Coordinates of C-alpha atoms in Angstrom, one line a residue:
M244 CA 85.6 140.1 41.6
R245 CA 82.5 142.1 41.1
E246 CA 82.3 145.3 39.2
G247 CA 86.0 145.9 39.6
T248 CA 85.9 145.2 43.4
V249 CA 88.2 142.3 44.4
Y250 CA 88.0 140.4 47.6
H251 CA 90.5 137.7 48.8
E252 CA 90.0 135.2 51.6
T253 CA 91.9 132.0 52.4
K254 CA 91.4 129.1 54.7
T255 CA 93.1 125.8 55.0
F256 CA 91.3 122.4 55.3
D257 CA 92.5 118.9 55.8
R258 CA 89.8 117.4 53.4
R259 CA 88.6 118.6 50.0
P260 CA 84.9 118.1 50.7
A261 CA 85.2 120.5 53.7
A262 CA 86.9 123.1 51.6
A263 CA 84.3 122.8 48.9
A264 CA 81.5 123.2 51.4
W265 CA 83.2 126.3 52.9
I266 CA 83.6 127.9 49.5
K267 CA 80.0 127.3 48.6
K268 CA 78.9 128.8 51.9
R269 CA 81.1 131.9 51.6
E270 CA 80.1 132.6 48.0
K271 CA 76.5 132.6 49.1
E272 CA 77.2 135.0 51.9
L273 CA 79.2 137.3 49.7
A274 CA 76.4 137.4 47.1
K275 CA 74.2 139.4 49.5
P276 CA 74.0 143.1 48.6
G277 CA 76.8 145.2 50.2
A278 CA 78.5 142.2 51.7
L279 CA 81.6 142.4 49.4
E280 CA 82.0 146.1 49.9
E281 CA 81.7 145.8 53.7
L282 CA 84.4 143.2 53.8
N283 CA 86.7 145.1 51.6
A284 CA 86.3 148.1 53.8
S285 CA 87.6 146.1 56.7
D286 CA 90.5 144.7 54.7
P287 CA 92.5 147.8 53.6
P288 CA 95.9 147.7 51.9
L289 CA 99.1 147.5 54.0
S290 CA 99.7 151.2 53.2
K291 CA 96.7 152.1 55.3
A292 CA 98.1 150.2 58.3
I293 CA 101.4 152.0 57.9
E294 CA 99.6 155.3 57.7
R295 CA 97.6 154.7 60.9
Y296 CA 100.7 153.4 62.7
T297 CA 102.7 156.6 62.0
E298 CA 99.7 158.8 62.8
E299 CA 98.5 157.1 66.0
A300 CA 101.7 156.0 67.7
V301 CA 101.6 157.6 71.1
K302 CA 105.4 157.0 71.5
E303 CA 107.8 158.9 69.2
I304 CA 108.8 156.3 66.6
G305 CA 111.9 158.2 65.5
R306 CA 112.9 159.7 62.2
T307 CA 114.7 156.7 60.9
K308 CA 111.8 154.3 61.5
A309 CA 109.4 156.9 60.1
Q310 CA 111.5 157.2 56.9
V311 CA 111.7 153.4 56.6
L312 CA 108.0 153.0 56.8
R313 CA 107.4 155.8 54.3
T314 CA 109.7 154.0 51.9
I315 CA 107.9 150.6 52.4
A316 CA 104.7 152.4 51.5
T317 CA 106.1 153.1 48.0
Y318 CA 106.6 149.4 47.2
P319 CA 104.0 147.1 45.5
I320 CA 103.5 145.1 48.7
A321 CA 101.9 148.2 50.3
D322 CA 99.1 148.0 47.7
L323 CA 98.1 144.5 48.8
P324 CA 95.1 144.0 51.0
C325 CA 96.2 143.0 54.5
S326 CA 94.5 139.6 54.5
T327 CA 96.3 138.5 51.3
I328 CA 99.9 139.2 52.4
K329 CA 101.8 136.0 52.9
S330 CA 105.4 135.2 53.9
K331 CA 106.3 134.8 50.2
D332 CA 105.2 138.4 49.5
I333 CA 107.3 139.7 52.4
I334 CA 110.3 137.7 51.3
E335 CA 110.0 139.0 47.8
F336 CA 109.8 142.5 49.1
L337 CA 112.9 142.1 51.2
Q338 CA 114.8 140.7 48.3
S339 CA 113.9 143.7 46.2
L340 CA 115.4 146.1 48.7
P341 CA 118.8 147.6 47.9
G342 CA 121.6 147.6 50.5
Q343 CA 123.4 145.2 52.8
P344 CA 121.6 142.4 54.8
Q345 CA 121.9 144.5 57.9
T346 CA 120.0 147.4 56.2
V347 CA 117.3 145.0 54.9
G348 CA 117.1 143.6 58.4
N349 CA 116.2 147.0 59.7
Y350 CA 113.3 147.2 57.2
A351 CA 112.1 143.8 58.3
S352 CA 112.2 144.8 61.9
H353 CA 110.2 148.0 61.4
L354 CA 107.6 146.2 59.1
A355 CA 107.2 143.6 61.8
S356 CA 106.1 146.2 64.3
I357 CA 103.1 147.0 61.9
F358 CA 102.2 143.3 61.7
A359 CA 102.4 142.9 65.5
I360 CA 99.6 145.5 66.3
A361 CA 97.5 145.9 63.2
R362 CA 95.0 143.0 64.0
P363 CA 94.5 143.6 67.8
M364 CA 94.4 147.4 67.5
W365 CA 92.5 148.1 64.3
D366 CA 91.2 144.6 63.3
F367 CA 93.3 144.8 60.1
R368 CA 93.9 141.2 59.0
L369 CA 97.7 141.2 58.9
D370 CA 98.9 137.8 60.0
D371 CA 101.8 138.2 62.4
R372 CA 102.7 134.5 61.8
E373 CA 103.4 135.2 58.2
M374 CA 105.8 138.0 59.2
R375 CA 107.6 135.7 61.7
D376 CA 107.9 133.0 59.1
A377 CA 109.3 135.5 56.5
I378 CA 111.9 136.7 59.0
T379 CA 113.0 133.1 59.8
V380 CA 113.4 132.3 56.1
A381 CA 115.1 135.6 55.3
R382 CA 117.6 135.2 58.1
R383 CA 118.5 131.6 57.1
M384 CA 118.8 132.5 53.5
G385 CA 121.1 135.5 54.3
I386 CA 118.6 138.1 53.0
I387 CA 118.7 139.8 56.4
S388 CA 121.2 139.9 59.2
R389 CA 121.8 141.7 62.4
S390 CA 124.1 144.7 62.3
A391 CA 127.7 143.9 63.0
Q392 CA 129.2 145.1 66.3
R393 CA 131.3 148.2 65.8
N394 CA 134.6 148.4 67.6
R395 CA 136.1 151.6 66.3
R396 CA 137.7 153.7 69.1
P397 CA 139.4 157.1 68.8
T398 CA 143.1 157.4 69.5
L399 CA 144.4 160.1 71.8
D400 CA 146.1 161.7 68.8
E401 CA 142.7 161.9 66.9
L402 CA 141.0 163.4 70.0
D403 CA 143.8 165.9 70.4
R404 CA 143.4 167.0 66.8
L405 CA 139.7 167.3 67.0
L406 CA 139.8 169.3 70.2
A407 CA 142.5 171.6 68.9
H408 CA 140.4 172.2 65.7
F409 CA 137.2 173.1 67.7
I410 CA 139.0 175.2 70.3
D411 CA 140.6 177.2 67.4
R412 CA 137.2 177.6 65.7
R413 CA 135.6 178.7 69.0
Q414 CA 138.3 181.4 69.5
R415 CA 137.9 182.7 66.0
T416 CA 134.0 182.4 66.1
P417 CA 132.8 182.8 69.7
Q418 CA 129.2 182.1 68.8
A419 CA 130.2 178.6 67.4
M420 CA 129.0 175.5 69.3
P421 CA 131.6 174.5 72.0
M422 CA 132.2 171.1 70.4
H423 CA 135.4 170.6 72.4
K424 CA 133.3 170.4 75.6
V425 CA 130.6 168.3 74.0
I426 CA 133.2 165.8 72.8
V427 CA 135.0 165.5 76.1
F428 CA 131.7 165.2 78.0
A429 CA 130.4 162.5 75.6
L430 CA 133.7 160.6 76.1
F431 CA 133.6 160.6 79.9
S432 CA 129.8 160.5 80.5
T433 CA 129.2 157.9 77.7
R434 CA 126.1 159.8 76.7
R435 CA 124.6 159.8 73.2
Q436 CA 124.4 163.1 71.3
A437 CA 120.6 163.3 71.6
E438 CA 120.8 162.7 75.3
I439 CA 123.4 165.3 75.7
T440 CA 121.2 168.0 74.2
R441 CA 118.3 167.1 76.6
L442 CA 120.3 167.4 79.8
T443 CA 119.2 170.3 82.0
W444 CA 120.6 172.2 84.9
D445 CA 117.5 171.3 87.0
D446 CA 118.2 167.6 86.5
F447 CA 121.9 167.9 87.5
Q448 CA 122.7 166.8 91.1
K449 CA 126.3 167.6 91.7
E450 CA 126.2 166.6 95.3
H451 CA 125.1 163.1 94.3
K452 CA 127.3 163.0 91.2
R453 CA 124.4 162.1 89.0
I454 CA 122.1 163.5 86.3
L455 CA 118.6 162.6 85.0
V456 CA 118.7 161.5 81.3
R457 CA 115.2 162.1 80.0
D458 CA 113.8 159.8 77.2
M459 CA 116.9 157.6 77.3
K460 CA 117.2 155.3 74.2
H461 CA 115.7 151.9 74.9
P462 CA 114.6 149.1 72.5
G463 CA 111.1 149.1 73.9
E464 CA 110.6 152.7 75.1
K465 CA 111.1 155.9 73.2
L466 CA 109.5 158.4 75.5
G467 CA 109.2 158.5 79.2
N468 CA 112.3 156.4 79.8
D469 CA 113.8 158.8 82.3
T470 CA 116.9 157.4 84.0
W471 CA 119.3 158.6 86.6
V472 CA 123.0 157.9 85.7
D473 CA 126.2 158.5 87.6
L474 CA 128.7 161.0 86.4
P475 CA 132.4 160.5 86.5
K476 CA 134.4 163.4 87.9
E477 CA 135.7 164.4 84.5
A478 CA 132.1 164.8 83.1
I479 CA 131.2 166.9 86.2
R480 CA 134.2 169.2 85.5
I481 CA 132.9 169.8 82.0
I482 CA 129.4 170.7 83.3
D483 CA 130.9 173.1 85.8
S484 CA 132.8 174.8 83.0
M485 CA 129.5 175.5 81.0
P486 CA 127.8 178.8 81.4
E487 CA 124.3 178.6 82.9
R488 CA 122.4 180.7 80.3
K489 CA 119.6 178.3 79.2
A490 CA 117.6 175.5 80.7
E491 CA 119.8 173.0 78.8
I492 CA 123.4 172.5 79.8
F493 CA 124.4 172.0 76.2
P494 CA 121.9 174.0 74.2
C495 CA 122.3 172.6 70.7
S496 CA 120.7 170.0 68.4
P497 CA 121.8 166.4 67.8
D498 CA 122.0 167.0 64.1
A499 CA 124.3 170.0 64.6
I500 CA 126.6 167.8 66.8
T501 CA 126.8 165.1 64.2
A502 CA 127.3 167.5 61.3
N503 CA 130.1 169.4 63.1
F504 CA 131.8 166.1 64.1
T505 CA 131.6 164.6 60.7
R506 CA 132.9 167.7 58.9
A507 CA 135.8 168.0 61.3
C508 CA 136.8 164.3 60.8
K509 CA 136.8 164.8 57.0
L510 CA 138.8 168.0 57.2
L511 CA 141.4 166.4 59.5
G512 CA 141.6 163.2 57.6
I513 CA 140.3 161.0 60.4
E514 CA 138.6 158.1 58.7
D515 CA 135.7 156.0 59.9
L516 CA 135.1 157.7 63.2
H517 CA 131.5 158.4 64.3
F518 CA 130.4 160.5 67.3
H519 CA 128.8 157.4 68.8
D520 CA 132.3 155.8 69.0
L521 CA 133.0 158.2 71.9
R522 CA 130.4 156.3 73.9
H523 CA 132.1 153.0 73.1
E524 CA 135.4 154.5 74.1
G525 CA 134.0 155.8 77.3
I526 CA 132.5 152.5 78.4
S527 CA 135.7 150.6 77.4
R528 CA 137.7 153.0 79.5
L529 CA 135.7 152.3 82.6
F530 CA 136.3 148.5 82.2
E531 CA 140.0 149.2 81.6
M532 CA 140.1 151.0 84.9
G533 CA 138.8 147.8 86.5
W534 CA 135.1 148.7 87.1
N535 CA 132.6 145.9 87.3
I536 CA 129.5 145.6 85.2
P537 CA 127.0 147.1 87.7
H538 CA 129.3 150.0 88.3
V539 CA 129.7 150.7 84.5
A540 CA 125.9 150.2 84.0
A541 CA 125.3 153.0 86.5
V542 CA 127.1 155.4 84.2
S543 CA 126.1 154.0 80.8
G544 CA 122.5 153.5 81.7
H545 CA 122.3 149.9 80.4
R546 CA 119.3 148.1 81.8
S547 CA 120.6 144.7 80.6
W548 CA 124.0 143.8 81.7
V549 CA 124.2 141.3 78.8
S550 CA 124.8 144.3 76.5
L551 CA 127.9 145.1 78.4
K552 CA 129.5 141.6 78.3
R553 CA 131.1 142.5 75.0
Y554 CA 133.4 144.8 76.9
T555 CA 134.4 142.4 79.7
H556 CA 137.2 140.8 77.7
I557 CA 139.2 144.0 77.9
R558 CA 142.3 143.6 80.0
E559 CA 142.6 146.0 82.8
T560 CA 145.2 148.5 81.7
G561 CA 144.4 151.5 83.9
D562 CA 143.2 155.0 82.7
K563 CA 145.1 156.3 79.7
Y564 CA 143.4 159.7 80.2
V565 CA 145.2 160.4 83.5
K566 CA 146.9 163.8 83.1
W567 CA 145.5 164.1 79.6
P568 CA 146.4 167.7 78.7
S569 CA 143.5 168.1 76.3
L570 CA 141.0 167.5 79.2
Q571 CA 142.2 170.5 81.1
L572 CA 142.4 172.6 77.9
A573 CA 138.7 171.8 77.1
I574 CA 137.7 172.8 80.6
D575 CA 139.6 176.0 80.5
K576 CA 138.6 177.2 77.1
A577 CA 135.2 178.8 76.8

């Protein structure tokens, strides 16, 4: 410490004489005018690394990740110089977080992305090994864990009630979002809500029974991951029933879809059902119809077939949506 300026540096040696010699040499170097200030300038706090990451990321990092990183920046660990952060500091930070191990695991994952690029990209001295060691310890100690697989599927009765609710709302308020069509399309196309809102008429190829999903969600790619997916006939029928008034087939926002779905479930007394569960139901249906993994992946857009193995235990039972009255009702109602 000199005049309120603190500098930290560590190095490991096998022998004490070598360590003493290094300390003497470094203290002599740091005694030179401006040396300490120059080194501190190249060793900013973790908060600076977080700031640069969120500002300079070419790919969209997503609202959830951005919010998590902003939250991390409010914790004491964010004030530590990058070079001083050890696995012990990271573990203590993870232990201080509220929430379940799955939630804490998400924080660890997003923080790890900072550690992975800070040194090679900005020459910030964050040690990626310390992060990896911390994750290993935190996982073994139960501080973090992977999210549990969700297996909730809607029943036909729940879907009938939801569609009846939204069709009635649409008839009473014509300007309301056609959620009955969005729900049925999500079910049969297996598309996520954000992907549904990005689908355009120009990217729809009815003759080939496929559509281009732009920026499809992928663990390593957020933007530019454009993927052609096959469309089951039921999804095509829903598209055909939509008016071609804008560039987007379903001109609405993901947040509006989620909010409408959540409110309707609460109003109808349908517990623990998420919009994303429609994707799970749609994929499960295809396997129940006897489709193989490559065939299902062509619809769902999965690059890794490993992700689809969780569905392969489903016994073939046929298609329970054959002659489903609500499908035709959703198509017929504007």
